[in-house]
Amino acid sequence: MESPKYSLIVPAYNEEKYIEGCLQSLVSQNYPSYEIIVVNNNSTDRTEEIAKGLVDKVLFEPLKGYIHATNRGAREAHGKYISFCDADSIYPPNWLEKVNRKFEKNPEIVV
């Protein structure tokens, strides 16, 4: 199996109100080569349960803090490029395709 081009990492702490919409928007991307990794940052609500119902890779990071969650996700990522996605954001279906076009035109950029 070929590695995905993009790893979309979603650090999440008590995001049960928002994470379903976020993950639905990410799984609906029209770009074919990506993985989604949710990092549950020691949530006390239903964040992990909701995430497990939508994506295959949900990790637990007991050390609280954005940096701990993002580092854990990055260590588990298989993509050539990594994007950190906010759990309370909604991404349009063509978002990753647009990002990819920008990289292809300008490979030296960092987004």
Short mmCIF file of C-alpha atoms in Angstrom, two decimals:
data_model
loop_
_atom_site.label_atom_id
_atom_site.label_comp_id
_atom_site.label_asym_id
_atom_site.label_seq_id
_atom_site.Cartn_x
_atom_site.Cartn_y
_atom_site.Cartn_z
CA MET A 1 0.00 0.00 0.00
CA GLU A 2 1.33 3.40 -0.97
CA SER A 3 1.79 6.03 1.74
CA PRO A 4 -0.65 8.94 1.65
CA LYS A 5 0.59 12.26 0.39
CA TYR A 6 -1.00 14.19 3.27
CA SER A 7 -1.48 13.45 6.96
CA LEU A 8 -4.26 15.56 8.46
CA ILE A 9 -3.75 15.69 12.21
CA VAL A 10 -6.61 16.86 14.42
CA PRO A 11 -5.56 17.55 18.03
CA ALA A 12 -8.69 17.54 20.18
CA TYR A 13 -9.45 18.36 23.80
CA ASN A 14 -13.12 18.30 24.84
CA GLU A 15 -14.37 19.03 21.32
CA GLU A 16 -17.54 16.91 21.37
CA LYS A 17 -19.64 19.86 20.15
CA TYR A 18 -17.52 20.44 17.05
CA ILE A 19 -15.45 17.40 16.12
CA GLU A 20 -18.16 15.56 14.20
CA GLY A 21 -18.58 18.44 11.75
CA CYS A 22 -14.83 18.81 11.39
CA LEU A 23 -14.23 15.13 10.71
CA GLN A 24 -17.19 14.85 8.34
CA SER A 25 -15.69 17.69 6.32
CA LEU A 26 -12.26 16.03 6.28
CA VAL A 27 -13.49 12.57 5.27
CA SER A 28 -15.42 14.27 2.45
CA GLN A 29 -12.32 15.74 0.79
CA ASN A 30 -12.22 15.14 -2.96
CA TYR A 31 -8.44 14.66 -2.95
CA PRO A 32 -7.56 10.93 -2.98
CA SER A 33 -4.30 10.58 -1.03
CA TYR A 34 -4.61 11.46 2.65
CA GLU A 35 -5.02 10.02 6.12
CA ILE A 36 -6.77 11.55 9.13
CA ILE A 37 -5.28 11.18 12.59
CA VAL A 38 -7.23 12.42 15.61
CA VAL A 39 -5.25 12.90 18.80
CA ASN A 40 -7.47 12.87 21.88
CA ASN A 41 -5.60 15.12 24.29
CA ASN A 42 -7.01 13.63 27.51
CA SER A 43 -10.59 14.75 26.87
CA THR A 44 -13.21 14.20 29.57
CA ASP A 45 -16.19 14.36 27.20
CA ARG A 46 -17.28 12.21 24.21
CA THR A 47 -14.58 13.50 21.82
CA GLU A 48 -12.84 10.14 21.45
CA GLU A 49 -16.08 8.17 21.04
CA ILE A 50 -17.30 10.50 18.29
CA ALA A 51 -13.95 10.46 16.50
CA LYS A 52 -13.74 6.65 16.56
CA GLY A 53 -17.09 6.51 14.78
CA LEU A 54 -15.75 8.59 11.88
CA VAL A 55 -12.06 7.87 11.34
CA ASP A 56 -9.81 4.83 11.65
CA LYS A 57 -6.89 6.35 13.52
CA VAL A 58 -7.63 7.87 16.93
CA LEU A 59 -4.72 8.20 19.34
CA PHE A 60 -4.69 9.07 23.03
CA GLU A 61 -2.18 11.58 24.38
CA PRO A 62 -2.32 11.87 28.19
CA LEU A 63 -0.05 14.92 28.44
CA LYS A 64 -2.29 17.95 28.05
CA GLY A 65 -1.29 20.68 25.66
CA TYR A 66 -1.39 21.40 21.96
CA ILE A 67 2.30 20.68 21.46
CA HIS A 68 2.01 17.21 23.02
CA ALA A 69 -0.98 16.33 20.84
CA THR A 70 0.59 17.62 17.63
CA ASN A 71 3.90 15.89 18.31
CA ARG A 72 2.11 12.59 18.99
CA GLY A 73 0.16 12.89 15.75
CA ALA A 74 3.27 13.79 13.75
CA ARG A 75 5.13 10.73 15.10
CA GLU A 76 2.33 8.48 13.82
CA ALA A 77 1.89 10.22 10.45
CA HIS A 78 2.74 8.49 7.17
CA GLY A 79 2.17 11.36 4.76
CA LYS A 80 4.80 13.28 2.85
CA TYR A 81 3.18 16.48 4.16
CA ILE A 82 1.53 17.13 7.51
CA SER A 83 -1.33 19.53 8.16
CA PHE A 84 -2.64 20.32 11.63
CA CYS A 85 -6.40 20.85 11.47
CA ASP A 86 -8.44 22.55 14.19
CA ALA A 87 -11.18 20.33 15.62
CA ASP A 88 -13.67 23.20 15.60
CA SER A 89 -13.20 24.04 11.90
CA ILE A 90 -15.11 22.93 8.82
CA TYR A 91 -13.12 22.35 5.63
CA PRO A 92 -14.68 22.70 2.16
CA PRO A 93 -14.64 19.50 0.06
CA ASN A 94 -11.98 20.91 -2.27
CA TRP A 95 -9.71 22.32 0.46
CA LEU A 96 -7.01 19.64 0.22
CA GLU A 97 -7.11 19.69 -3.57
CA LYS A 98 -6.45 23.46 -3.47
CA VAL A 99 -3.60 23.01 -1.00
CA ASN A 100 -2.08 20.37 -3.26
CA ARG A 101 -2.29 22.64 -6.32
CA LYS A 102 -0.45 25.38 -4.40
CA PHE A 103 2.30 22.93 -3.44
CA GLU A 104 2.67 21.73 -7.01
CA LYS A 105 2.99 25.29 -8.34
CA ASN A 106 5.25 26.48 -5.51
CA PRO A 107 7.02 23.52 -3.85
CA GLU A 108 9.17 25.80 -1.70
CA ILE A 109 6.20 27.21 0.24
CA VAL A 110 5.19 26.24 3.73
CA VAL A 111 1.50 26.46 4.56
#
